[in-house]
Structure formats: structure tokens, C-alpha cells
Amino acid sequence: MELVPKVDAVQTYKNVSNFFKDDLEKIVLMSGSRMVDLSSPSFEENYGSSETNGIETKLINGLDAQNVVKSVHDALYHGVDPVSQRILIGLYIKRQRWIDIQPLVYREHTSFAAYRKRALLTFAYSFEGWQIKNHCDKVIRLLAYA
């Protein structure tokens, strides 16, 4: 019996990368936060604005943007290992170049790509779990199955 279905790693890498590049900033803005807030480990649970804004946010595309942003933060700070965390925050939140992040994780250029792939995959698993835990209206599925 297979407890966890086989993941299409290549498609999952693309899904996570596209989420960070194309969707995350829009969701962060809808939540009333800023991208720089995600790079801080002291991100507060009550980062959103008023209750009215929360209701309006839920109406936009049926997405609970504040809970999604909280889930991204939780996945980054409580769901992935420290090396993956540095890679993801550096590349996708702070928008640094590979060459700038590589010394922070003490990895050779040839192995950095493998660590980046591992970071994308672990984030996908963690993010899905945190969305469920944070009661997101719609779970954004980044994992692709073979």
C-alpha cells in the first residue's frame, strides 16, 4: 500500500517556482501585507488589517489571502529545513541571485541546483499541510502527481 502517491518532481518544481514568481506577491498584497514581511521570522499572526478587509479579501477569487500568506510563512519557518529556508527566502522573497545565496548555504555551484530542487519540493509538501492547518478556504495544490 502506497501511503503517499508518487510525485512528479519536475512538474512540482515548476509549480512552486511559478507560485513564488507569479502568484505570491499578488496574494500578499491582497492580504494587506508586504513581501518583505515574509522574510521576517517574527511575522505576527495578527498581521492583517481589519475584519472588514478580511471579508473583502475572502470575496476576491474565493481565496482567503491572509491564511494563505500565513501558510507560506509557516511553511518557510516551520516546515522546511534551514538550508531550504535560506534558498527559498533568498531567491523568491528577497529576489537575490543564485550567486548571492550560494555562500549563505555553503554549497558548491554544482550542488546548489540539487538543494534548490529539494527546497521547492519540501516547500510544496509543507505548504499544503499548513494551508489545511490554517483553514484556508481553497488549498493551493503545488504538488503534481505522476
PDB file of C-alpha atoms in Angstrom:
ATOM      1  CA  MET A   1       0.000   0.000   0.000  1.00  0.00           C
ATOM      2  CA  GLU A   2       1.358   3.383  -1.004  1.00  0.00           C
ATOM      3  CA  LEU A   3       0.679   5.916   1.727  1.00  0.00           C
ATOM      4  CA  VAL A   4       1.803   8.944  -0.308  1.00  0.00           C
ATOM      5  CA  PRO A   5       1.276   8.904  -4.080  1.00  0.00           C
ATOM      6  CA  LYS A   6       4.309   9.252  -6.340  1.00  0.00           C
ATOM      7  CA  VAL A   7       5.065  12.907  -7.058  1.00  0.00           C
ATOM      8  CA  ASP A   8       6.038  14.280 -10.453  1.00  0.00           C
ATOM      9  CA  ALA A   9       9.055  16.171  -9.132  1.00  0.00           C
ATOM     10  CA  VAL A  10       9.780  18.159 -12.313  1.00  0.00           C
ATOM     11  CA  GLN A  11       6.213  19.488 -12.551  1.00  0.00           C
ATOM     12  CA  THR A  12       6.175  20.201  -8.806  1.00  0.00           C
ATOM     13  CA  TYR A  13       9.390  22.275  -9.142  1.00  0.00           C
ATOM     14  CA  LYS A  14       7.716  24.278 -11.903  1.00  0.00           C
ATOM     15  CA  ASN A  15       4.506  24.716  -9.896  1.00  0.00           C
ATOM     16  CA  VAL A  16       6.313  26.009  -6.803  1.00  0.00           C
ATOM     17  CA  SER A  17       8.593  28.279  -8.807  1.00  0.00           C
ATOM     18  CA  ASN A  18       5.630  29.718 -10.736  1.00  0.00           C
ATOM     19  CA  PHE A  19       3.704  30.207  -7.473  1.00  0.00           C
ATOM     20  CA  PHE A  20       6.564  32.212  -5.990  1.00  0.00           C
ATOM     21  CA  LYS A  21       7.217  34.180  -9.193  1.00  0.00           C
ATOM     22  CA  ASP A  22       3.664  34.802 -10.442  1.00  0.00           C
ATOM     23  CA  ASP A  23       1.117  34.481  -7.646  1.00  0.00           C
ATOM     24  CA  LEU A  24       2.611  35.055  -4.208  1.00  0.00           C
ATOM     25  CA  GLU A  25       3.128  38.804  -4.425  1.00  0.00           C
ATOM     26  CA  LYS A  26      -0.475  39.331  -5.573  1.00  0.00           C
ATOM     27  CA  ILE A  27      -1.799  37.202  -2.698  1.00  0.00           C
ATOM     28  CA  VAL A  28       0.448  39.031  -0.221  1.00  0.00           C
ATOM     29  CA  LEU A  29      -0.859  42.403  -1.419  1.00  0.00           C
ATOM     30  CA  MET A  30      -4.482  41.203  -1.216  1.00  0.00           C
ATOM     31  CA  SER A  31      -3.820  40.139   2.375  1.00  0.00           C
ATOM     32  CA  GLY A  32      -2.727  43.635   3.351  1.00  0.00           C
ATOM     33  CA  SER A  33       0.897  42.582   3.859  1.00  0.00           C
ATOM     34  CA  ARG A  34       4.179  43.153   2.047  1.00  0.00           C
ATOM     35  CA  MET A  35       6.650  40.666   0.582  1.00  0.00           C
ATOM     36  CA  VAL A  36       9.322  41.883   2.982  1.00  0.00           C
ATOM     37  CA  ASP A  37       7.091  40.704   5.858  1.00  0.00           C
ATOM     38  CA  LEU A  38       7.618  37.107   4.722  1.00  0.00           C
ATOM     39  CA  SER A  39      11.370  37.415   5.146  1.00  0.00           C
ATOM     40  CA  SER A  40      10.962  38.096   8.856  1.00  0.00           C
ATOM     41  CA  PRO A  41      10.785  35.176  11.281  1.00  0.00           C
ATOM     42  CA  SER A  42       8.820  37.409  13.699  1.00  0.00           C
ATOM     43  CA  PHE A  43       5.851  37.645  11.347  1.00  0.00           C
ATOM     44  CA  GLU A  44       2.832  38.226  13.602  1.00  0.00           C
ATOM     45  CA  GLU A  45      -0.291  36.076  13.425  1.00  0.00           C
ATOM     46  CA  ASN A  46      -2.414  39.216  13.503  1.00  0.00           C
ATOM     47  CA  TYR A  47      -0.636  40.846  10.593  1.00  0.00           C
ATOM     48  CA  GLY A  48      -3.854  41.524   8.660  1.00  0.00           C
ATOM     49  CA  SER A  49      -5.885  44.649   8.896  1.00  0.00           C
ATOM     50  CA  SER A  50      -9.492  44.990   9.965  1.00  0.00           C
ATOM     51  CA  GLU A  51     -12.189  42.317   9.914  1.00  0.00           C
ATOM     52  CA  THR A  52     -13.865  44.118   7.031  1.00  0.00           C
ATOM     53  CA  ASN A  53     -10.685  43.784   4.971  1.00  0.00           C
ATOM     54  CA  GLY A  54     -10.638  40.055   5.814  1.00  0.00           C
ATOM     55  CA  ILE A  55     -14.185  39.658   4.491  1.00  0.00           C
ATOM     56  CA  GLU A  56     -13.345  41.608   1.331  1.00  0.00           C
ATOM     57  CA  THR A  57     -10.232  39.514   0.815  1.00  0.00           C
ATOM     58  CA  LYS A  58     -12.241  36.290   1.064  1.00  0.00           C
ATOM     59  CA  LEU A  59     -14.578  37.559  -1.633  1.00  0.00           C
ATOM     60  CA  ILE A  60     -11.723  38.138  -4.073  1.00  0.00           C
ATOM     61  CA  ASN A  61     -11.481  34.900  -6.058  1.00  0.00           C
ATOM     62  CA  GLY A  62     -12.824  33.000  -3.065  1.00  0.00           C
ATOM     63  CA  LEU A  63      -9.316  32.993  -1.633  1.00  0.00           C
ATOM     64  CA  ASP A  64      -8.557  33.669   1.990  1.00  0.00           C
ATOM     65  CA  ALA A  65      -5.393  35.622   1.239  1.00  0.00           C
ATOM     66  CA  GLN A  66      -4.404  36.205   4.848  1.00  0.00           C
ATOM     67  CA  ASN A  67      -4.472  32.496   5.684  1.00  0.00           C
ATOM     68  CA  VAL A  68      -2.557  31.667   2.501  1.00  0.00           C
ATOM     69  CA  VAL A  69       0.160  34.180   3.399  1.00  0.00           C
ATOM     70  CA  LYS A  70       0.309  32.803   6.931  1.00  0.00           C
ATOM     71  CA  SER A  71       0.628  29.308   5.446  1.00  0.00           C
ATOM     72  CA  VAL A  72       3.540  30.434   3.245  1.00  0.00           C
ATOM     73  CA  HIS A  73       5.254  31.915   6.291  1.00  0.00           C
ATOM     74  CA  ASP A  74       4.612  28.816   8.392  1.00  0.00           C
ATOM     75  CA  ALA A  75       5.906  26.547   5.612  1.00  0.00           C
ATOM     76  CA  LEU A  76       9.056  28.656   5.281  1.00  0.00           C
ATOM     77  CA  TYR A  77       9.809  28.906   9.001  1.00  0.00           C
ATOM     78  CA  HIS A  78       8.337  25.721  10.454  1.00  0.00           C
ATOM     79  CA  GLY A  79       8.128  23.289   7.551  1.00  0.00           C
ATOM     80  CA  VAL A  80      11.413  23.279   5.683  1.00  0.00           C
ATOM     81  CA  ASP A  81      14.996  22.767   6.807  1.00  0.00           C
ATOM     82  CA  PRO A  82      17.261  25.827   7.361  1.00  0.00           C
ATOM     83  CA  VAL A  83      19.129  25.411   4.052  1.00  0.00           C
ATOM     84  CA  SER A  84      15.875  25.228   2.080  1.00  0.00           C
ATOM     85  CA  GLN A  85      14.582  28.216   4.022  1.00  0.00           C
ATOM     86  CA  ARG A  86      17.615  30.349   3.086  1.00  0.00           C
ATOM     87  CA  ILE A  87      17.341  29.328  -0.565  1.00  0.00           C
ATOM     88  CA  LEU A  88      13.595  29.999  -0.868  1.00  0.00           C
ATOM     89  CA  ILE A  89      13.629  33.296   1.001  1.00  0.00           C
ATOM     90  CA  GLY A  90      16.724  34.457  -0.853  1.00  0.00           C
ATOM     91  CA  LEU A  91      15.588  33.512  -4.353  1.00  0.00           C
ATOM     92  CA  TYR A  92      11.860  34.154  -4.183  1.00  0.00           C
ATOM     93  CA  ILE A  93      11.134  36.577  -1.343  1.00  0.00           C
ATOM     94  CA  LYS A  94      14.221  38.813  -1.415  1.00  0.00           C
ATOM     95  CA  ARG A  95      14.758  38.144  -5.149  1.00  0.00           C
ATOM     96  CA  GLN A  96      18.502  37.645  -4.783  1.00  0.00           C
ATOM     97  CA  ARG A  97      20.682  35.999  -7.404  1.00  0.00           C
ATOM     98  CA  TRP A  98      21.887  32.393  -7.075  1.00  0.00           C
ATOM     99  CA  ILE A  99      25.452  33.615  -6.774  1.00  0.00           C
ATOM    100  CA  ASP A 100      24.472  35.783  -3.780  1.00  0.00           C
ATOM    101  CA  ILE A 101      22.658  32.980  -1.978  1.00  0.00           C
ATOM    102  CA  GLN A 102      25.188  30.223  -2.611  1.00  0.00           C
ATOM    103  CA  PRO A 103      27.683  31.475   0.030  1.00  0.00           C
ATOM    104  CA  LEU A 104      24.848  31.708   2.589  1.00  0.00           C
ATOM    105  CA  VAL A 105      24.179  27.993   2.311  1.00  0.00           C
ATOM    106  CA  TYR A 106      27.836  26.982   1.875  1.00  0.00           C
ATOM    107  CA  ARG A 107      27.191  24.822  -1.179  1.00  0.00           C
ATOM    108  CA  GLU A 108      29.173  24.374  -4.362  1.00  0.00           C
ATOM    109  CA  HIS A 109      27.599  25.703  -7.536  1.00  0.00           C
ATOM    110  CA  THR A 110      27.114  22.167  -8.857  1.00  0.00           C
ATOM    111  CA  SER A 111      25.188  21.000  -5.789  1.00  0.00           C
ATOM    112  CA  PHE A 112      23.220  24.228  -5.297  1.00  0.00           C
ATOM    113  CA  ALA A 113      20.755  23.267  -8.039  1.00  0.00           C
ATOM    114  CA  ALA A 114      20.006  19.995  -6.242  1.00  0.00           C
ATOM    115  CA  TYR A 115      19.450  21.833  -2.956  1.00  0.00           C
ATOM    116  CA  ARG A 116      17.145  24.298  -4.729  1.00  0.00           C
ATOM    117  CA  LYS A 117      15.066  21.416  -6.111  1.00  0.00           C
ATOM    118  CA  ARG A 118      14.886  19.847  -2.657  1.00  0.00           C
ATOM    119  CA  ALA A 119      13.767  23.207  -1.224  1.00  0.00           C
ATOM    120  CA  LEU A 120      10.989  23.524  -3.815  1.00  0.00           C
ATOM    121  CA  LEU A 121       9.737  20.004  -3.154  1.00  0.00           C
ATOM    122  CA  THR A 122       9.778  20.265   0.644  1.00  0.00           C
ATOM    123  CA  PHE A 123       8.015  23.618   0.453  1.00  0.00           C
ATOM    124  CA  ALA A 124       5.245  22.093  -1.689  1.00  0.00           C
ATOM    125  CA  TYR A 125       4.559  19.372   0.891  1.00  0.00           C
ATOM    126  CA  SER A 126       4.758  21.740   3.846  1.00  0.00           C
ATOM    127  CA  PHE A 127       2.676  24.495   2.245  1.00  0.00           C
ATOM    128  CA  GLU A 128      -0.181  22.124   1.510  1.00  0.00           C
ATOM    129  CA  GLY A 129      -0.210  20.928   5.102  1.00  0.00           C
ATOM    130  CA  TRP A 130      -0.075  24.432   6.557  1.00  0.00           C
ATOM    131  CA  GLN A 131      -2.960  25.599   4.369  1.00  0.00           C
ATOM    132  CA  ILE A 132      -5.111  22.830   5.826  1.00  0.00           C
ATOM    133  CA  LYS A 133      -3.962  23.627   9.365  1.00  0.00           C
ATOM    134  CA  ASN A 134      -4.628  27.366   8.844  1.00  0.00           C
ATOM    135  CA  HIS A 135      -8.146  26.685   7.497  1.00  0.00           C
ATOM    136  CA  CYS A 136      -7.632  28.160   4.022  1.00  0.00           C
ATOM    137  CA  ASP A 137     -10.851  28.376   2.030  1.00  0.00           C
ATOM    138  CA  LYS A 138      -9.223  26.772  -1.012  1.00  0.00           C
ATOM    139  CA  VAL A 139      -5.996  24.808  -0.789  1.00  0.00           C
ATOM    140  CA  ILE A 140      -3.481  25.755  -3.468  1.00  0.00           C
ATOM    141  CA  ARG A 141      -2.082  22.436  -4.703  1.00  0.00           C
ATOM    142  CA  LEU A 142       1.528  22.717  -5.815  1.00  0.00           C
ATOM    143  CA  LEU A 143       2.307  19.009  -5.729  1.00  0.00           C
ATOM    144  CA  ALA A 144       1.902  17.301  -9.102  1.00  0.00           C
ATOM    145  CA  TYR A 145       1.369  13.556  -9.097  1.00  0.00           C
ATOM    146  CA  ALA A 146       2.783  11.107 -11.622  1.00  0.00           C
TER     147      ALA A 146
END
